[in-house]
Coordinates of C-alpha atoms in Angstrom, one line a residue:
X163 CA 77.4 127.4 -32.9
X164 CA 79.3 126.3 -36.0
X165 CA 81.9 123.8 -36.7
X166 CA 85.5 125.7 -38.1
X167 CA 85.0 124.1 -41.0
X168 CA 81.9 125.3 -42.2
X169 CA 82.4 128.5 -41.9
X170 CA 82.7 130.9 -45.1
X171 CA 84.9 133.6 -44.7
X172 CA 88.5 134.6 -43.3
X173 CA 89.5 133.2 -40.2
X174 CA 93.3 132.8 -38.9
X175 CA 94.3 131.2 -35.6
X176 CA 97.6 132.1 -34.3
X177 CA 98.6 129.5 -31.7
X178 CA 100.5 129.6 -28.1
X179 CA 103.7 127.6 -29.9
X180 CA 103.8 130.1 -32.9
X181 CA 103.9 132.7 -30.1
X182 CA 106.4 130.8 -28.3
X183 CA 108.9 130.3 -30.9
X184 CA 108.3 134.2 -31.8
X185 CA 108.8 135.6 -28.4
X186 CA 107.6 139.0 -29.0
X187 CA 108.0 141.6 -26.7
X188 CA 104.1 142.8 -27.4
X189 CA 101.7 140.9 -28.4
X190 CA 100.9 142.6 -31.8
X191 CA 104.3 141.5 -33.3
X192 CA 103.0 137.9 -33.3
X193 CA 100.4 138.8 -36.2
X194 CA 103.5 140.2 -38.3
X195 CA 103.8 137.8 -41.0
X196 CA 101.5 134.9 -39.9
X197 CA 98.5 135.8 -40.6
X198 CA 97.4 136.9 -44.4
X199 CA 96.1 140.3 -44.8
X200 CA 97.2 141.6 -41.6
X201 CA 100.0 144.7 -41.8
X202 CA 101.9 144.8 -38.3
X203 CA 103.7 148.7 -38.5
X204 CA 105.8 149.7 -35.4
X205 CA 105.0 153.6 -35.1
X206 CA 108.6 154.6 -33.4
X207 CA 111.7 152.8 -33.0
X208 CA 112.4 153.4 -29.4
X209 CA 111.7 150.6 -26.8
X210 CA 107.2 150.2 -26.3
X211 CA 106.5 151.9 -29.5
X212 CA 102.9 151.9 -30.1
X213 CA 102.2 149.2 -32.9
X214 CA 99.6 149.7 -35.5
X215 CA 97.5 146.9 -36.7
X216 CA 95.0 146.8 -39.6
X217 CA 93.4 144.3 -41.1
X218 CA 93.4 143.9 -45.2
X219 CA 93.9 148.0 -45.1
X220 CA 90.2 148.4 -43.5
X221 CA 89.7 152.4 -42.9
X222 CA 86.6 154.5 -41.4
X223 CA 86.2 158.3 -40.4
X224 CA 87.4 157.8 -36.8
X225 CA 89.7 155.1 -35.2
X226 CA 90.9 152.3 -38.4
X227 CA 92.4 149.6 -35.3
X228 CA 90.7 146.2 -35.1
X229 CA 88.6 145.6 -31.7
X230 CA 90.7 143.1 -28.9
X231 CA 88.0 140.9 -27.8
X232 CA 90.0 139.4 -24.8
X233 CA 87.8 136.3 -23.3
X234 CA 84.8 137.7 -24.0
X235 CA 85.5 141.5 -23.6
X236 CA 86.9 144.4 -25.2
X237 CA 90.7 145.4 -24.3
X238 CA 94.0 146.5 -25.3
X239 CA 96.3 144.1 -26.9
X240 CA 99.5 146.4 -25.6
X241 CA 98.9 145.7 -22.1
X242 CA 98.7 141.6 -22.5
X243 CA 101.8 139.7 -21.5
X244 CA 102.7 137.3 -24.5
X245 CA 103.4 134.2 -22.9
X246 CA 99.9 134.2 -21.4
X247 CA 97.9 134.0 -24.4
X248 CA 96.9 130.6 -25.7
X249 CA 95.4 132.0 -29.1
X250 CA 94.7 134.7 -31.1
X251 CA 91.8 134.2 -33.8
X252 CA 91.8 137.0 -36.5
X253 CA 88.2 137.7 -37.9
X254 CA 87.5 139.4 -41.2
X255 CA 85.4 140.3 -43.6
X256 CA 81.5 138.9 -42.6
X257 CA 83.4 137.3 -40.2
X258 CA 83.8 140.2 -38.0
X259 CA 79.6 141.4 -38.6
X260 CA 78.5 139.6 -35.4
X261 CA 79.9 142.3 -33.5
X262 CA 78.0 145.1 -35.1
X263 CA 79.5 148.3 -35.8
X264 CA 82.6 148.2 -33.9
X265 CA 83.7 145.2 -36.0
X266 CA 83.7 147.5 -39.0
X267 CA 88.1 147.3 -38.7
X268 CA 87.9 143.4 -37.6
X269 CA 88.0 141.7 -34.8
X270 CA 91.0 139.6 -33.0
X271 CA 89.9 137.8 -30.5
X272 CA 92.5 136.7 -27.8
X273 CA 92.0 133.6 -25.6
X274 CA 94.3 133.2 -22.6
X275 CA 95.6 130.4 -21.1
X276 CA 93.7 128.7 -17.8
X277 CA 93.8 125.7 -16.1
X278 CA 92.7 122.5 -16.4
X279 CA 89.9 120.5 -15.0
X280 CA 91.4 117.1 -12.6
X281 CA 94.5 118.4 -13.3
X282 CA 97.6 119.0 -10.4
X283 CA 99.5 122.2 -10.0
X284 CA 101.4 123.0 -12.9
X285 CA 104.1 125.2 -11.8
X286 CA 106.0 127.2 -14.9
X287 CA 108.9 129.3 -15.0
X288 CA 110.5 131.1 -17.8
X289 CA 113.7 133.1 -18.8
X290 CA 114.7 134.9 -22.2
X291 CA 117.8 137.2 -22.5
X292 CA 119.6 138.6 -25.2
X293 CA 121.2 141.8 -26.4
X294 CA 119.9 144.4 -29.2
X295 CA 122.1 146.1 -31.9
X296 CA 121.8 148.2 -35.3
X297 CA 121.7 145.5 -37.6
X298 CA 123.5 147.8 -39.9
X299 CA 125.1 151.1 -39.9
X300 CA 124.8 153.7 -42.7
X301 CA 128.2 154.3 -45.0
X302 CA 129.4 157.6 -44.4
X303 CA 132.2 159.7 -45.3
X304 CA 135.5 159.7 -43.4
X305 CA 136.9 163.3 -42.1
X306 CA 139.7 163.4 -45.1
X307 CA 136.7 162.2 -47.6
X308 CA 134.5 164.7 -45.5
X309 CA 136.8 167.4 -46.2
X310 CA 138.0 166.9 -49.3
X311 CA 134.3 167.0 -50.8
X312 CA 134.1 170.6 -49.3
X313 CA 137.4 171.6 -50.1
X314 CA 135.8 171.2 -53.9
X315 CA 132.7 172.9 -52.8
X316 CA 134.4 176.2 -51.6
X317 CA 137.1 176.0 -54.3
X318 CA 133.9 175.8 -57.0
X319 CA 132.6 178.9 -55.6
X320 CA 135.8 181.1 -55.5
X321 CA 136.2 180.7 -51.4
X322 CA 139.4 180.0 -49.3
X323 CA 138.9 176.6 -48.6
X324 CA 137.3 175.4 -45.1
X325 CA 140.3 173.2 -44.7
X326 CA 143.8 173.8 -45.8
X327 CA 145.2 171.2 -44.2
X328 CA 143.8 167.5 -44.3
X329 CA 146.5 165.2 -44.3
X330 CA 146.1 164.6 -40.2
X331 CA 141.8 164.3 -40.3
X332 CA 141.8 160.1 -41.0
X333 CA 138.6 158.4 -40.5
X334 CA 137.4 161.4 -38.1
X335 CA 134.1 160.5 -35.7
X336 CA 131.9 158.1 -36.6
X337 CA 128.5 159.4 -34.9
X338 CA 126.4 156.4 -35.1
X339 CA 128.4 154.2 -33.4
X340 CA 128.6 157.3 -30.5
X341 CA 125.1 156.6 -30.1
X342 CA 124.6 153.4 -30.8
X343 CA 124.7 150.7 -28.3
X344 CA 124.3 147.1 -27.6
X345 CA 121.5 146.7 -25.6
X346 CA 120.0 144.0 -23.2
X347 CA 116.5 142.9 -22.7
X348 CA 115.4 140.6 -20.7
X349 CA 112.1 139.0 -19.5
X350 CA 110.8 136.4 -16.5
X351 CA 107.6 134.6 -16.5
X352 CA 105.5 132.9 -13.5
X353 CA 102.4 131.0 -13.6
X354 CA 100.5 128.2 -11.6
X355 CA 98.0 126.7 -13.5
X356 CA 95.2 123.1 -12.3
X357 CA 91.8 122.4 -11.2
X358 CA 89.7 119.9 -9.4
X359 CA 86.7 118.4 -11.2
X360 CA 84.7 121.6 -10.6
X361 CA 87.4 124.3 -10.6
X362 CA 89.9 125.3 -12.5
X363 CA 92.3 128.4 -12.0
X364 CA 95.6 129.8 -13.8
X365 CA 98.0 132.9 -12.0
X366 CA 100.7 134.2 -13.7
X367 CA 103.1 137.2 -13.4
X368 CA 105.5 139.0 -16.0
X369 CA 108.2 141.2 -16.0
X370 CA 110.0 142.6 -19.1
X371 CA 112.9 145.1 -18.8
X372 CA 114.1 146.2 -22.6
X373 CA 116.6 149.3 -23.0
X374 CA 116.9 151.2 -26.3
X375 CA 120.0 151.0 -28.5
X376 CA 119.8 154.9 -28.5
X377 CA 120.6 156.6 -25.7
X378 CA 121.7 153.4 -23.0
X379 CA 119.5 154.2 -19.8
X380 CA 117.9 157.4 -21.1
X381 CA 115.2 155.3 -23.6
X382 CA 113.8 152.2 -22.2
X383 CA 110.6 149.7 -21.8
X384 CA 109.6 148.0 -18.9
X385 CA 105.9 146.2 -18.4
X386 CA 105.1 144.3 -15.5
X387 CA 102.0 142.1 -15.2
X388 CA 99.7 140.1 -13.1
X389 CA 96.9 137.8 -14.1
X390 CA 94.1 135.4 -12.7
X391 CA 92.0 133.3 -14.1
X392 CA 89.3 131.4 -12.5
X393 CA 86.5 128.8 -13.8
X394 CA 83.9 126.7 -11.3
X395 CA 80.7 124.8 -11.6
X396 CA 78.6 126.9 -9.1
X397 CA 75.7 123.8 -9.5
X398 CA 74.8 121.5 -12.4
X399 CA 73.2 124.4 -14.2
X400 CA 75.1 127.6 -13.3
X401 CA 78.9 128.2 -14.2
X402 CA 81.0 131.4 -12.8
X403 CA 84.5 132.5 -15.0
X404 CA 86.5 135.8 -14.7
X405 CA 89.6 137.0 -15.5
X406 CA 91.5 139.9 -14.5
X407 CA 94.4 141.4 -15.6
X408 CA 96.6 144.2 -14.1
X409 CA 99.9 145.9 -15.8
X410 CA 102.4 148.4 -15.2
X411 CA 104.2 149.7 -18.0
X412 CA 106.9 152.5 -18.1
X413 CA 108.5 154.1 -21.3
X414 CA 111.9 156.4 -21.2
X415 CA 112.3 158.2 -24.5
X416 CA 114.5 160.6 -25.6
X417 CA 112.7 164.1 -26.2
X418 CA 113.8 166.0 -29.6
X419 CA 112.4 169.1 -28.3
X420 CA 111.8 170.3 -32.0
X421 CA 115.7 169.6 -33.0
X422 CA 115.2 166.8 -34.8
X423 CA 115.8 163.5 -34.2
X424 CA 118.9 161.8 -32.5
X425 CA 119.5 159.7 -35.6
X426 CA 119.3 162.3 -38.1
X427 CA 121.6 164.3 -35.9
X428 CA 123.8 161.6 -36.2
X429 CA 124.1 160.9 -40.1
X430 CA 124.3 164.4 -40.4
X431 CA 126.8 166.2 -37.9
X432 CA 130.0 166.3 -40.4
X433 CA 132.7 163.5 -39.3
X434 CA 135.6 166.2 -38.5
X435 CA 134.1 167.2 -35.8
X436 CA 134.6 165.5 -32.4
X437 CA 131.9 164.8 -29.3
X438 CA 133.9 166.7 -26.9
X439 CA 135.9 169.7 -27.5
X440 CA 139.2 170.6 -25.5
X441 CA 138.0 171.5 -21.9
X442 CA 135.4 167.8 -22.2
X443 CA 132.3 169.9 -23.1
X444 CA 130.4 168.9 -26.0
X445 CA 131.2 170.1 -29.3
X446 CA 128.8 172.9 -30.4
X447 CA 127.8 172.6 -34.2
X448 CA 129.4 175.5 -35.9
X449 CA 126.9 177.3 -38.5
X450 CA 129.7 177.8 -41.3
X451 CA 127.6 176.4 -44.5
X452 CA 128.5 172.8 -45.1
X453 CA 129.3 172.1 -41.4
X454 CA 126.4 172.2 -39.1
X455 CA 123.4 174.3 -41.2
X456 CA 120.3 172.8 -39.0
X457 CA 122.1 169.8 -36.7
X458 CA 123.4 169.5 -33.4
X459 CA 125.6 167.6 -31.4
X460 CA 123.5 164.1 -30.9
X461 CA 125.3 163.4 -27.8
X462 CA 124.3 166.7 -26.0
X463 CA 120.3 166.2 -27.4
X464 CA 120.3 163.0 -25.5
X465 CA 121.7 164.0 -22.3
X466 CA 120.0 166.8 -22.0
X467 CA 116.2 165.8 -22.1
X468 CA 114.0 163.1 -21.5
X469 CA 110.7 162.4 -21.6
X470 CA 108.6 159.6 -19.2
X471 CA 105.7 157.8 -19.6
X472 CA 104.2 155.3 -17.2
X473 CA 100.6 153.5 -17.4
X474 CA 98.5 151.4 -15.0
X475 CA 95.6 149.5 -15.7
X476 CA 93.7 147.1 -14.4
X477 CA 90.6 145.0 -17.0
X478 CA 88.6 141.8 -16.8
X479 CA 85.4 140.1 -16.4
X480 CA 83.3 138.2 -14.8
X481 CA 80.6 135.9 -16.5
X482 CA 77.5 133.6 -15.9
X483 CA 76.7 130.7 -18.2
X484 CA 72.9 129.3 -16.7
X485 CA 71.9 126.1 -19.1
X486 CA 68.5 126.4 -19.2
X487 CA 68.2 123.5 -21.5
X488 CA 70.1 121.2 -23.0
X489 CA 70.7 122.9 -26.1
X490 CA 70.1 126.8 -24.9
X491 CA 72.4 128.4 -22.4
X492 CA 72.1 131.8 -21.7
X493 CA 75.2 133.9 -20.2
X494 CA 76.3 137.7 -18.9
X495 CA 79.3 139.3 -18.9
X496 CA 80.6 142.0 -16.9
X497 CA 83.7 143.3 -18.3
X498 CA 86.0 146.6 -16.9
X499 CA 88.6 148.4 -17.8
X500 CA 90.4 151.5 -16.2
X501 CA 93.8 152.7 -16.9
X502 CA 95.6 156.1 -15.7
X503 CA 98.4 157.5 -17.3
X504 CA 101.2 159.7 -16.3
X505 CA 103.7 162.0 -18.7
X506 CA 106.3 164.1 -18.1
X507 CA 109.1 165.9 -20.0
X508 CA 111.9 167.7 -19.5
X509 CA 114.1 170.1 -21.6
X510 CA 117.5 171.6 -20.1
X511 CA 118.2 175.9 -20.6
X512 CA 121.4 174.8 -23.2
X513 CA 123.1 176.1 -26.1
X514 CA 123.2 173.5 -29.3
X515 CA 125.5 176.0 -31.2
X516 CA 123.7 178.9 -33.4
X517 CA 121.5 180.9 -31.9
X518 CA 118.1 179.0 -33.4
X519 CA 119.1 175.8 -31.4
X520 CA 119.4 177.8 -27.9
X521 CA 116.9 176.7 -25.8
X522 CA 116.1 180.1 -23.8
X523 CA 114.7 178.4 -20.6
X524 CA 114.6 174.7 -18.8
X525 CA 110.8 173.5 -19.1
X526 CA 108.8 170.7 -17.5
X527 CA 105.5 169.3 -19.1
X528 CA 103.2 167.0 -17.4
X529 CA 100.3 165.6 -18.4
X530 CA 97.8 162.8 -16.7
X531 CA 94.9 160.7 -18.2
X532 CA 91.9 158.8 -16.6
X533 CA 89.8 156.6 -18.1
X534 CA 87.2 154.4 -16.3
X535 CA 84.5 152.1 -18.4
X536 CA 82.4 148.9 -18.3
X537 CA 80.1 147.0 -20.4
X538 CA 77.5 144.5 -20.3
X539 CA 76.8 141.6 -22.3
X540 CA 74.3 139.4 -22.3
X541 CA 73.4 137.0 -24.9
X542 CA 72.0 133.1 -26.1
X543 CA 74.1 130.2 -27.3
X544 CA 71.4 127.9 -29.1
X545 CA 73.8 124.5 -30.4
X546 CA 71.5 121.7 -32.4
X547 CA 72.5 119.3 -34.3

């Protein structure tokens, strides 16, 4: 046992009010830009990305993400509600060597909140809305600029031109304003929190609801949660904690199905073309060179797949502390996880326009993952002054 102080090495705290005034949707964003050394990469833009997290660029052969030591045993940061975390401590360098080899990427440890001893109920309730948008959209050429530019091209070449005429084109379609949307997220958080001079306990429950700016309902994030937390003197001598958390997450994204992505589509579709064409189908990407060589219509891509995800799992502990002396107390731990995942994606028989974008038949893909484990610490705490 060592005083903060006197230890050598690299170790950053991230409080509950840093988190707080963050409000992340997963937990990982609150290490973006607080704590030194730490690089905080979302992996996708749509709604639940996975984030990646390393610590001061640490690698190995097989998996370079830090260990989530969550009170006392391993976990997954994605799965922890944000508002329930008192701390997060950030271990690196020889910092991170008391947890042997898996410590080789560094640790974070995560301390949620719990009750407090002599203390009444504590009832909390909290609310956060707000509403998403590009922050930006890309300049792009009108239809006239559109078609003036290839005008030049064919003209350069000896062809007719594409367009004679192009005095009645204007502005023309601006695509990424067809896809993008505002879009609203919004979270609720429960929790009842005290203790009596030998007890102490802490229940809370979460639900986030976040829809993608892409897409409206078709790409979406949704995690609910559930936690307790319980600590009591069993005698003088013996202490029992656990903590167990269960969540329920769901991702909607939208599936590319080889075409490329929505936004590409988007920057790329020529602006003299419109979504819909006379009879209110979508326009099909014609494959004269200059107009639609490799794109498709982004508005028919995202109405005509998806692809789900939705995860459960349930982890937590259960410790002893026994004092055997006054200085010496030995403790276990008992910690389990056990998660089950289900996929499925969908892609619609449809024409795109050219015959390399016709998909020939609709197609479902499902996929399932189980995973079950537990570990078992036990170890000494010797503290002398």
């Amino acid at each position: 046992s060592v005083k903060k102080k006197n230890v050598t090495g690299a170790v950053s705290v991230v409080s509950s009010k840093t988190i707080e005034e963050l409000k992340p949707v997963k937990i990982e964003q609150a290490l973006q830009g607080t704590v030194a050394g730490v690089n905080v990469t979302t992996v996708g833009g749509a709604p639940g990305a996975d984030i990646s997290v390393r610590i001061r660029g640490i690698s190995t052969n097989g998996e370079n993400k830090p260990i989530a030591i969550i009170d006392g045993y391993q976990g997954d940061l994605s799965t922890l509600n944000p508002s329930d975390i008192e701390s997060l401590t950030v271990l690196k360098d020889a910092q991170a060597a008391i947890y042997g080899t898996i410590g080789a990427n560094g640790i974070i440890l995560v301390t949620t909140k719990t009750g407090k001893r002599n203390s009444k109920a504590k009832i909390s309730f909290n609310t956060q809305t707000g509403i998403q948008e590009a922050s930006r959209i890309l300049p792009t050429l009108s239809a006239t600029e559109y078609a003036l530019m290839l005008n030049e091209s064919y003209a350069n070449g000896g062809n007719s031109l594409p367009f004679p005429n192009v005095s009645g084109l204007g502005k023309g379609t601006n695509w990424q304003k067809e896809i993008l949307n505002q879009a609203p997220i919004i979270s609720y958080d429960l929790s009842i929190s005290g203790g009596s001079e030998n007890i102490s306990y802490a229940v809370s429950a979460s639900h986030l609801d976040q829809e993608g700016i892409i897409g409206g309902d078709k790409s979406g994030f949704e995690r609910n949660t559930g936690r307790i937390a319980l600590s009591a003197d069993v005698s003088d001598k013996l202490k029992m904690k656990t903590n167990i958390i269960y969540t329920l997450q769901s991702r909607k994204t939208i599936n590319d199905n080889g075409l490329g992505s929505v936004l590409f589509n988007a920057l790329n579709v020529p602006s003299t073309l419109t979504p819909y064409d006379a009879n209110g189908n979508y326009t099909l990407v014609p494959s004269t060179p200059g107009l639609g060589i490799e794109i498709i219509n982004p508005l028919a891509q995202i109405e005509n797949t998806y692809n789900d995800y939705e995860l459960k799992k349930i982890n937590g502990n259960i410790g002893l502390d026994y004092k055997l002396t006054d200085s010496f107390v030995l403790s276990g731990t008992l910690g389990y996880n056990s998660q089950s995942g289900q996929s499925k994606t969908f892609a619609k028989q449809i024409s795109y326009g050219g015959k390399v974008f016709d998909v020939n038949r609709s197609s479902v893909t499902q996929g399932a993952q189980f995973d079950n484990n537990y570990s078992v610490d036990v170890y000494g705490t010797y503290t002398k002054k």
